[in-house]
Amino acid sequence: MRGVAERPAYVVMQPTTLCNLDCAYCYLPLRAANRRMSVPVAEAVAAAANGWAAEGRFSVVWHGGEPLAAGRAHLAALMAPFDPAVEHHVQTNATLVDDRWCAFFADHDMRVSVSVDGPRAHNAARVDRGGRPAYDRIAAGVAALRRHGVAFSALCVVSDPAPEAAAALYGYFLDLGCDVLGINIEEQEGVNARANAHDPARVRAFWAALTAAWRRDPRVHLREVEWTLRYAAAVLDGTEDALLPRQFDPVPTVAHDGGVVLLSPELAGFTDPRYGDFSSGNVLRTPLPAILAAATDTGWVREFLRGVEGCRAGCDYFGFCGGAHAANRYFEIGRFDGTVTNHCQNSKIRLLEGVLDHVDAHERDR
């Protein structure tokens, strides 16, 4: 991958900065403030998104804060400018999900992803603003989704990648009823300064154990493991170069005020003496396609691309991941042209090694 594509696959929208939870590992800097996106911002994004959707599949991901904290009426007003061809996704903590929200999701053909970290004991970091555990409210929201037949995926943050807990963790999500599961080992980014360095052998064994659990009952699509197996198969076939895109998806994140941050949603809301507010423009002043076309005019983006070339030159795993993510470089190293991060170690290198460990063990046992 070289350079930044001018046409994204999706855009991330922040309908409000507010979140009703106060999770210990959250990266968002403004989650206690209720700064809501205006309809003119959504209209400006829709002017580009509708054209992209007419050319092929295109998605809007409503992210926060907690997107449902914007309220049904306001979220509907923000969605109204988008053509029916645009897919809508929402990432929610599920604590506000009830019968009326389920009807909203169905009426707007909205794809739902729930943030939940496994069984009750695994959700200790997920608390409300009074410090009270949020798990029961999350479970009630999931129950509402299931009661109304709303399909949903799940996103799980793992703070302690313990191999001995992997099978039970996967089993929980089998019972939860989600159709897709994403696993994020906790990242040091944004306002979350908690260390995320782990013993490499332990992380590798976690991914191997999780893969084994999934292989025994693969009813849930396990995002990271399935991608890894696709990559390994492509390497064996000599077709791995076709898996990664030629350029980075710009992943434009449109903040509540219309500011656009590229490549890493986690940078939105932050400022730095060297890089400013990380914004590449504002959709209220500049059309989104023009912002994307000028992506490399942003200094930190150019620095990031130099760092990618460092990864390409020095990392045996580059073909698998395409280079360390921008936000992880910045929040772990303090620059965008560094290379290996703890996130690389936990969620790329050890992931690949752990999945291959399982495959090797499986082949030996046959």
Tab-separated table of C-alpha atoms in Angstrom:
chain	number	residue	atom	x	y	z
A	1	MET	CA	0.000	0.000	0.000
A	2	ARG	CA	1.288	3.423	-0.968
A	3	GLY	CA	-0.509	6.723	-0.544
A	4	VAL	CA	-4.095	7.505	0.459
A	5	ALA	CA	-7.085	6.662	-1.727
A	6	GLU	CA	-9.430	9.473	-2.715
A	7	ARG	CA	-12.560	7.304	-2.469
A	8	PRO	CA	-13.251	5.800	0.971
A	9	ALA	CA	-15.192	2.615	1.640
A	10	TYR	CA	-16.997	4.297	4.518
A	11	VAL	CA	-17.132	7.459	6.589
A	12	VAL	CA	-17.293	7.657	10.386
A	13	MET	CA	-19.768	10.224	11.757
A	14	GLN	CA	-19.917	11.599	15.317
A	15	PRO	CA	-23.537	12.574	16.018
A	16	THR	CA	-22.587	13.544	19.567
A	17	THR	CA	-19.477	13.561	21.707
A	18	LEU	CA	-21.508	12.497	24.760
A	19	CYS	CA	-21.337	9.025	26.225
A	20	ASN	CA	-23.442	7.879	29.163
A	21	LEU	CA	-20.674	5.470	30.220
A	22	ASP	CA	-17.204	6.216	31.548
A	23	CYS	CA	-15.218	3.122	30.579
A	24	ALA	CA	-11.737	2.959	32.065
A	25	TYR	CA	-10.065	2.223	28.728
A	26	CYS	CA	-12.016	4.727	26.593
A	27	TYR	CA	-9.867	6.950	24.343
A	28	LEU	CA	-12.430	9.737	23.755
A	29	PRO	CA	-11.508	13.148	25.196
A	30	LEU	CA	-14.936	14.854	25.132
A	31	ARG	CA	-17.279	12.081	26.213
A	32	ALA	CA	-18.636	14.087	29.169
A	33	ALA	CA	-19.722	16.950	26.865
A	34	ASN	CA	-22.858	16.939	24.725
A	35	ARG	CA	-21.668	18.485	21.468
A	36	ARG	CA	-24.094	17.413	18.785
A	37	MET	CA	-23.566	17.335	15.043
A	38	SER	CA	-25.679	19.794	13.072
A	39	VAL	CA	-27.800	18.749	10.106
A	40	PRO	CA	-25.758	20.944	7.692
A	41	VAL	CA	-22.679	18.821	8.533
A	42	ALA	CA	-24.596	15.645	7.650
A	43	GLU	CA	-25.885	17.264	4.449
A	44	ALA	CA	-22.340	18.162	3.417
A	45	VAL	CA	-21.166	14.587	3.929
A	46	ALA	CA	-24.217	13.159	2.160
A	47	ALA	CA	-23.440	15.251	-0.918
A	48	ALA	CA	-20.340	13.095	-1.406
A	49	ALA	CA	-21.575	9.817	0.084
A	50	ASN	CA	-24.634	9.617	-2.155
A	51	GLY	CA	-22.428	9.785	-5.226
A	52	TRP	CA	-20.066	7.130	-3.904
A	53	ALA	CA	-22.996	4.844	-3.050
A	54	ALA	CA	-24.291	5.200	-6.618
A	55	GLU	CA	-20.952	3.794	-7.821
A	56	GLY	CA	-20.816	0.844	-5.428
A	57	ARG	CA	-21.215	-0.205	-1.803
A	58	PHE	CA	-20.714	2.637	0.678
A	59	SER	CA	-21.357	2.899	4.425
A	60	VAL	CA	-21.789	5.511	7.117
A	61	VAL	CA	-20.690	4.392	10.591
A	62	TRP	CA	-22.343	6.344	13.399
A	63	HIS	CA	-19.871	6.412	16.247
A	64	GLY	CA	-19.445	8.511	19.359
A	65	GLY	CA	-19.467	9.150	22.148
A	66	GLU	CA	-22.542	6.986	22.336
A	67	PRO	CA	-24.494	7.624	19.118
A	68	LEU	CA	-27.849	6.757	20.697
A	69	ALA	CA	-27.295	9.576	23.209
A	70	ALA	CA	-28.084	11.957	20.325
A	71	GLY	CA	-31.698	10.758	20.490
A	72	ARG	CA	-33.859	9.144	17.825
A	73	ALA	CA	-35.243	12.379	16.378
A	74	HIS	CA	-31.838	13.982	15.954
A	75	LEU	CA	-30.178	10.864	14.576
A	76	ALA	CA	-33.034	10.491	12.074
A	77	ALA	CA	-32.545	14.106	10.988
A	78	LEU	CA	-28.821	13.461	10.452
A	79	MET	CA	-29.557	10.324	8.415
A	80	ALA	CA	-32.258	11.943	6.270
A	81	PRO	CA	-29.926	13.553	3.669
A	82	PHE	CA	-28.416	10.178	2.707
A	83	ASP	CA	-29.824	8.200	-0.212
A	84	PRO	CA	-31.279	4.724	0.444
A	85	ALA	CA	-28.249	3.147	-1.272
A	86	VAL	CA	-26.027	4.288	1.623
A	87	GLU	CA	-25.665	1.635	4.343
A	88	HIS	CA	-25.914	2.807	7.948
A	89	HIS	CA	-24.037	1.156	10.823
A	90	VAL	CA	-24.042	2.115	14.497
A	91	GLN	CA	-21.538	1.221	17.215
A	92	THR	CA	-23.369	1.289	20.540
A	93	ASN	CA	-22.825	0.294	24.155
A	94	ALA	CA	-26.445	-0.998	24.055
A	95	THR	CA	-27.399	0.530	27.416
A	96	LEU	CA	-30.019	2.758	25.771
A	97	VAL	CA	-31.415	0.099	23.440
A	98	ASP	CA	-35.112	-0.555	24.019
A	99	ASP	CA	-38.174	-1.466	21.960
A	100	ARG	CA	-38.333	1.971	20.325
A	101	TRP	CA	-34.680	1.888	19.317
A	102	CYS	CA	-35.141	-1.595	17.859
A	103	ALA	CA	-38.015	-0.256	15.761
A	104	PHE	CA	-35.753	2.618	14.663
A	105	PHE	CA	-33.016	0.195	13.576
A	106	ALA	CA	-35.531	-1.840	11.589
A	107	ASP	CA	-37.170	1.204	9.990
A	108	HIS	CA	-33.783	2.582	8.887
A	109	ASP	CA	-32.288	-0.799	7.911
A	110	MET	CA	-29.471	-0.033	10.328
A	111	ARG	CA	-26.703	-2.526	11.088
A	112	VAL	CA	-25.923	-2.698	14.799
A	113	SER	CA	-22.658	-3.480	16.574
A	114	VAL	CA	-22.613	-3.817	20.365
A	115	SER	CA	-19.595	-3.084	22.552
A	116	VAL	CA	-19.421	-5.740	25.279
A	117	ASP	CA	-16.359	-7.454	26.710
A	118	GLY	CA	-17.676	-10.919	27.476
A	119	PRO	CA	-19.167	-12.306	30.714
A	120	ARG	CA	-20.003	-9.972	33.586
A	121	ALA	CA	-16.567	-10.250	35.215
A	122	HIS	CA	-14.861	-9.181	31.989
A	123	ASN	CA	-16.799	-5.896	31.924
A	124	ALA	CA	-15.333	-4.325	35.067
A	125	ALA	CA	-14.010	-1.390	33.023
A	126	ARG	CA	-17.468	-0.601	31.651
A	127	VAL	CA	-19.141	1.641	34.229
A	128	ASP	CA	-21.516	4.602	34.154
A	129	ARG	CA	-20.688	8.124	35.260
A	130	GLY	CA	-21.450	7.199	38.850
A	131	GLY	CA	-18.984	4.310	38.730
A	132	ARG	CA	-21.751	1.707	38.698
A	133	PRO	CA	-21.341	-1.452	36.578
A	134	ALA	CA	-23.074	-1.171	33.216
A	135	TYR	CA	-23.309	-4.881	32.433
A	136	ASP	CA	-26.962	-5.415	33.361
A	137	ARG	CA	-28.028	-2.507	31.135
A	138	ILE	CA	-25.889	-3.832	28.273
A	139	ALA	CA	-27.468	-7.281	28.674
A	140	ALA	CA	-30.953	-5.734	28.677
A	141	GLY	CA	-30.184	-3.913	25.433
A	142	VAL	CA	-28.929	-7.105	23.816
A	143	ALA	CA	-32.067	-8.906	24.998
A	144	ALA	CA	-34.167	-6.238	23.281
A	145	LEU	CA	-32.257	-6.715	20.031
A	146	ARG	CA	-32.823	-10.455	20.184
A	147	ARG	CA	-36.485	-10.060	21.114
A	148	HIS	CA	-37.060	-7.947	18.005
A	149	GLY	CA	-34.937	-10.097	15.726
A	150	VAL	CA	-32.390	-7.323	15.084
A	151	ALA	CA	-29.163	-8.909	13.881
A	152	PHE	CA	-26.065	-7.528	15.574
A	153	SER	CA	-22.323	-7.951	15.733
A	154	ALA	CA	-20.164	-7.567	18.837
A	155	LEU	CA	-16.933	-5.753	19.597
A	156	CYS	CA	-14.953	-7.015	22.582
A	157	VAL	CA	-12.032	-5.247	24.268
A	158	VAL	CA	-9.643	-7.690	25.948
A	159	SER	CA	-7.498	-6.064	28.620
A	160	ASP	CA	-5.873	-9.312	29.766
A	161	PRO	CA	-5.246	-11.719	26.860
A	162	ALA	CA	-5.219	-14.830	29.015
A	163	PRO	CA	-5.091	-18.036	26.959
A	164	GLU	CA	-6.890	-19.975	29.682
A	165	ALA	CA	-9.911	-17.633	29.337
A	166	ALA	CA	-10.163	-17.696	25.521
A	167	ALA	CA	-12.526	-20.673	25.150
A	168	ALA	CA	-15.009	-19.351	27.708
A	169	LEU	CA	-14.848	-15.892	26.133
A	170	TYR	CA	-15.746	-17.270	22.722
A	171	GLY	CA	-18.443	-19.440	24.252
A	172	TYR	CA	-20.057	-16.356	25.763
A	173	PHE	CA	-20.424	-14.746	22.352
A	174	LEU	CA	-21.830	-17.953	20.876
A	175	ASP	CA	-24.589	-17.728	23.480
A	176	LEU	CA	-24.985	-13.957	23.091
A	177	GLY	CA	-26.427	-14.357	19.618
A	178	CYS	CA	-24.135	-12.059	17.612
A	179	ASP	CA	-23.270	-13.005	14.047
A	180	VAL	CA	-19.822	-11.345	13.874
A	181	LEU	CA	-17.240	-10.877	16.643
A	182	GLY	CA	-14.314	-8.476	16.636
A	183	ILE	CA	-11.585	-8.764	19.274
A	184	ASN	CA	-9.557	-5.691	20.217
A	185	ILE	CA	-6.737	-6.158	22.697
A	186	GLU	CA	-6.806	-2.947	24.726
A	187	GLU	CA	-4.860	-0.132	23.098
A	188	GLN	CA	-2.958	2.755	24.642
A	189	GLU	CA	-4.459	5.696	22.802
A	190	GLY	CA	-6.327	8.920	23.326
A	191	VAL	CA	-6.921	9.653	27.000
A	192	ASN	CA	-6.317	5.997	27.880
A	193	ALA	CA	-2.709	5.897	29.077
A	194	ARG	CA	-2.925	2.406	30.581
A	195	ALA	CA	0.037	0.299	29.478
A	196	ASN	CA	-0.750	-2.372	26.889
A	197	ALA	CA	2.519	-4.333	26.775
A	198	HIS	CA	2.004	-8.060	27.382
A	199	ASP	CA	4.165	-11.153	27.428
A	200	PRO	CA	4.474	-12.139	23.735
A	201	ALA	CA	4.131	-15.869	24.402
A	202	ARG	CA	0.979	-15.294	26.446
A	203	VAL	CA	-0.663	-13.181	23.721
A	204	ARG	CA	0.326	-15.688	21.055
A	205	ALA	CA	-1.205	-18.492	23.115
A	206	PHE	CA	-4.390	-16.445	23.609
A	207	TRP	CA	-4.909	-16.124	19.856
A	208	ALA	CA	-4.134	-19.828	19.369
A	209	ALA	CA	-6.671	-20.824	22.035
A	210	LEU	CA	-9.303	-18.464	20.611
A	211	THR	CA	-8.761	-19.926	17.149
A	212	ALA	CA	-9.150	-23.451	18.531
A	213	ALA	CA	-12.424	-22.512	20.224
A	214	TRP	CA	-13.735	-20.961	17.025
A	215	ARG	CA	-12.716	-23.954	14.893
A	216	ARG	CA	-14.709	-26.240	17.183
A	217	ASP	CA	-17.909	-24.243	16.586
A	218	PRO	CA	-17.550	-21.533	13.904
A	219	ARG	CA	-21.125	-20.251	14.012
A	220	VAL	CA	-19.871	-16.729	14.729
A	221	HIS	CA	-17.669	-14.971	12.196
A	222	LEU	CA	-14.485	-14.230	14.156
A	223	ARG	CA	-13.103	-11.190	12.352
A	224	GLU	CA	-9.406	-11.315	13.182
A	225	VAL	CA	-9.011	-15.080	12.882
A	226	GLU	CA	-10.875	-15.362	9.584
A	227	TRP	CA	-8.806	-12.555	8.055
A	228	THR	CA	-5.606	-14.264	9.216
A	229	LEU	CA	-6.621	-17.578	7.685
A	230	ARG	CA	-7.469	-15.827	4.413
A	231	TYR	CA	-4.027	-14.246	4.413
A	232	ALA	CA	-2.277	-17.537	5.170
A	233	ALA	CA	-4.176	-19.280	2.366
A	234	ALA	CA	-3.270	-16.492	-0.041
A	235	VAL	CA	0.413	-16.810	0.881
A	236	LEU	CA	0.268	-20.525	0.114
A	237	ASP	CA	-1.387	-19.734	-3.222
A	238	GLY	CA	1.046	-16.912	-4.003
A	239	THR	CA	-1.823	-14.398	-4.202
A	240	GLU	CA	-1.255	-12.416	-0.988
A	241	ASP	CA	-0.478	-9.196	-2.882
A	242	ALA	CA	-4.086	-9.115	-4.049
A	243	LEU	CA	-5.503	-9.060	-0.495
A	244	LEU	CA	-4.371	-5.605	0.601
A	245	PRO	CA	-5.585	-2.540	-1.306
A	246	ARG	CA	-3.097	-0.534	-3.332
A	247	GLN	CA	-3.652	2.549	-1.150
A	248	PHE	CA	-4.794	3.247	2.401
A	249	ASP	CA	-8.488	3.833	2.879
A	250	PRO	CA	-8.666	7.416	4.192
A	251	VAL	CA	-11.325	6.443	6.797
A	252	PRO	CA	-12.605	10.030	7.056
A	253	THR	CA	-13.946	10.722	10.527
A	254	VAL	CA	-16.323	13.678	10.575
A	255	ALA	CA	-16.520	15.245	14.012
A	256	HIS	CA	-19.587	16.941	15.448
A	257	ASP	CA	-18.399	20.321	14.103
A	258	GLY	CA	-17.601	19.077	10.582
A	259	GLY	CA	-13.851	18.722	11.065
A	260	VAL	CA	-12.363	15.771	9.162
A	261	VAL	CA	-9.615	13.575	10.592
A	262	LEU	CA	-8.160	10.952	8.262
A	263	LEU	CA	-6.857	7.418	8.806
A	264	SER	CA	-7.520	7.135	12.564
A	265	PRO	CA	-10.814	8.119	14.258
A	266	GLU	CA	-8.961	8.017	17.593
A	267	LEU	CA	-7.175	11.288	16.749
A	268	ALA	CA	-10.385	13.331	16.580
A	269	GLY	CA	-10.716	15.859	19.387
A	270	PHE	CA	-6.982	16.060	20.155
A	271	THR	CA	-4.441	18.792	19.496
A	272	ASP	CA	-0.657	18.802	19.469
A	273	PRO	CA	1.858	21.689	19.230
A	274	ARG	CA	3.449	20.045	16.179
A	275	TYR	CA	0.360	18.708	14.396
A	276	GLY	CA	-2.434	21.073	15.429
A	277	ASP	CA	-5.871	19.454	15.713
A	278	PHE	CA	-5.043	16.674	13.190
A	279	SER	CA	-7.849	17.937	10.953
A	280	SER	CA	-7.452	17.963	7.170
A	281	GLY	CA	-10.375	20.329	6.625
A	282	ASN	CA	-14.011	20.967	7.474
A	283	VAL	CA	-16.940	19.802	5.340
A	284	LEU	CA	-18.823	23.046	6.054
A	285	ARG	CA	-16.113	24.903	4.127
A	286	THR	CA	-14.571	22.317	1.775
A	287	PRO	CA	-16.302	19.400	0.014
A	288	LEU	CA	-15.258	16.053	1.410
A	289	PRO	CA	-13.843	14.789	-1.940
A	290	ALA	CA	-11.575	17.851	-2.098
A	291	ILE	CA	-10.347	17.180	1.442
A	292	LEU	CA	-9.517	13.592	0.507
A	293	ALA	CA	-7.800	14.588	-2.725
A	294	ALA	CA	-5.464	16.816	-0.691
A	295	ALA	CA	-4.813	14.272	2.088
A	296	THR	CA	-1.022	14.464	1.823
A	297	ASP	CA	-1.105	18.233	2.285
A	298	THR	CA	-1.554	17.433	5.991
A	299	GLY	CA	1.884	17.213	7.605
A	300	TRP	CA	1.196	14.349	9.974
A	301	VAL	CA	-0.263	12.277	7.130
A	302	ARG	CA	2.988	12.668	5.199
A	303	GLU	CA	4.928	11.670	8.306
A	304	PHE	CA	2.707	8.610	8.711
A	305	LEU	CA	3.348	7.535	5.129
A	306	ARG	CA	7.097	7.798	5.762
A	307	GLY	CA	6.597	5.532	8.756
A	308	VAL	CA	4.755	3.025	6.572
A	309	GLU	CA	7.808	2.864	4.321
A	310	GLY	CA	9.881	2.156	7.433
A	311	CYS	CA	7.566	-0.760	8.215
A	312	ARG	CA	7.802	-1.994	4.651
A	313	ALA	CA	11.599	-1.963	4.758
A	314	GLY	CA	12.094	-3.476	8.187
A	315	CYS	CA	9.177	-5.714	9.194
A	316	ASP	CA	8.615	-9.297	8.052
A	317	TYR	CA	4.913	-8.931	8.880
A	318	PHE	CA	4.263	-5.931	6.622
A	319	GLY	CA	2.372	-7.960	4.047
A	320	PHE	CA	-0.066	-9.049	6.752
A	321	CYS	CA	-0.892	-5.678	8.309
A	322	GLY	CA	0.286	-3.001	5.867
A	323	GLY	CA	2.036	-0.951	8.535
A	324	ALA	CA	1.352	0.243	12.095
A	325	HIS	CA	-1.835	2.276	12.541
A	326	ALA	CA	-1.471	6.050	12.741
A	327	ALA	CA	-3.096	6.578	16.164
A	328	ASN	CA	-1.124	3.751	17.761
A	329	ARG	CA	2.131	5.256	16.492
A	330	TYR	CA	1.234	8.672	17.849
A	331	PHE	CA	-0.091	7.685	21.267
A	332	GLU	CA	2.571	5.042	21.948
A	333	ILE	CA	5.637	6.626	20.325
A	334	GLY	CA	4.732	10.306	20.092
A	335	ARG	CA	5.344	10.441	16.333
A	336	PHE	CA	3.824	9.049	13.146
A	337	ASP	CA	7.021	7.782	11.540
A	338	GLY	CA	7.833	5.168	14.189
A	339	THR	CA	7.319	1.545	13.341
A	340	VAL	CA	6.608	-1.287	15.797
A	341	THR	CA	4.017	-0.557	18.492
A	342	ASN	CA	2.524	-2.644	21.277
A	343	HIS	CA	-0.632	-2.753	19.173
A	344	CYS	CA	1.415	-4.322	16.360
A	345	GLN	CA	2.767	-6.893	18.768
A	346	ASN	CA	-0.586	-7.748	20.355
A	347	SER	CA	-3.032	-7.594	17.469
A	348	LYS	CA	-0.969	-8.243	14.337
A	349	ILE	CA	2.279	-10.150	14.933
A	350	ARG	CA	1.075	-12.396	17.774
A	351	LEU	CA	-2.292	-12.815	16.076
A	352	LEU	CA	-0.660	-14.255	12.962
A	353	GLU	CA	1.717	-16.404	14.989
A	354	GLY	CA	-1.047	-17.679	17.272
A	355	VAL	CA	-3.366	-18.641	14.440
A	356	LEU	CA	-0.504	-20.434	12.688
A	357	ASP	CA	0.392	-22.202	15.950
A	358	HIS	CA	-3.141	-23.566	16.070
A	359	VAL	CA	-3.008	-24.662	12.432
A	360	ASP	CA	0.327	-26.428	13.029
A	361	ALA	CA	-1.016	-28.195	16.136
A	362	HIS	CA	-4.189	-29.191	14.285
A	363	GLU	CA	-2.185	-30.673	11.402
A	364	ARG	CA	0.056	-32.622	13.776
A	365	ASP	CA	-2.988	-34.112	15.510
A	366	ARG	CA	-4.625	-35.304	12.287
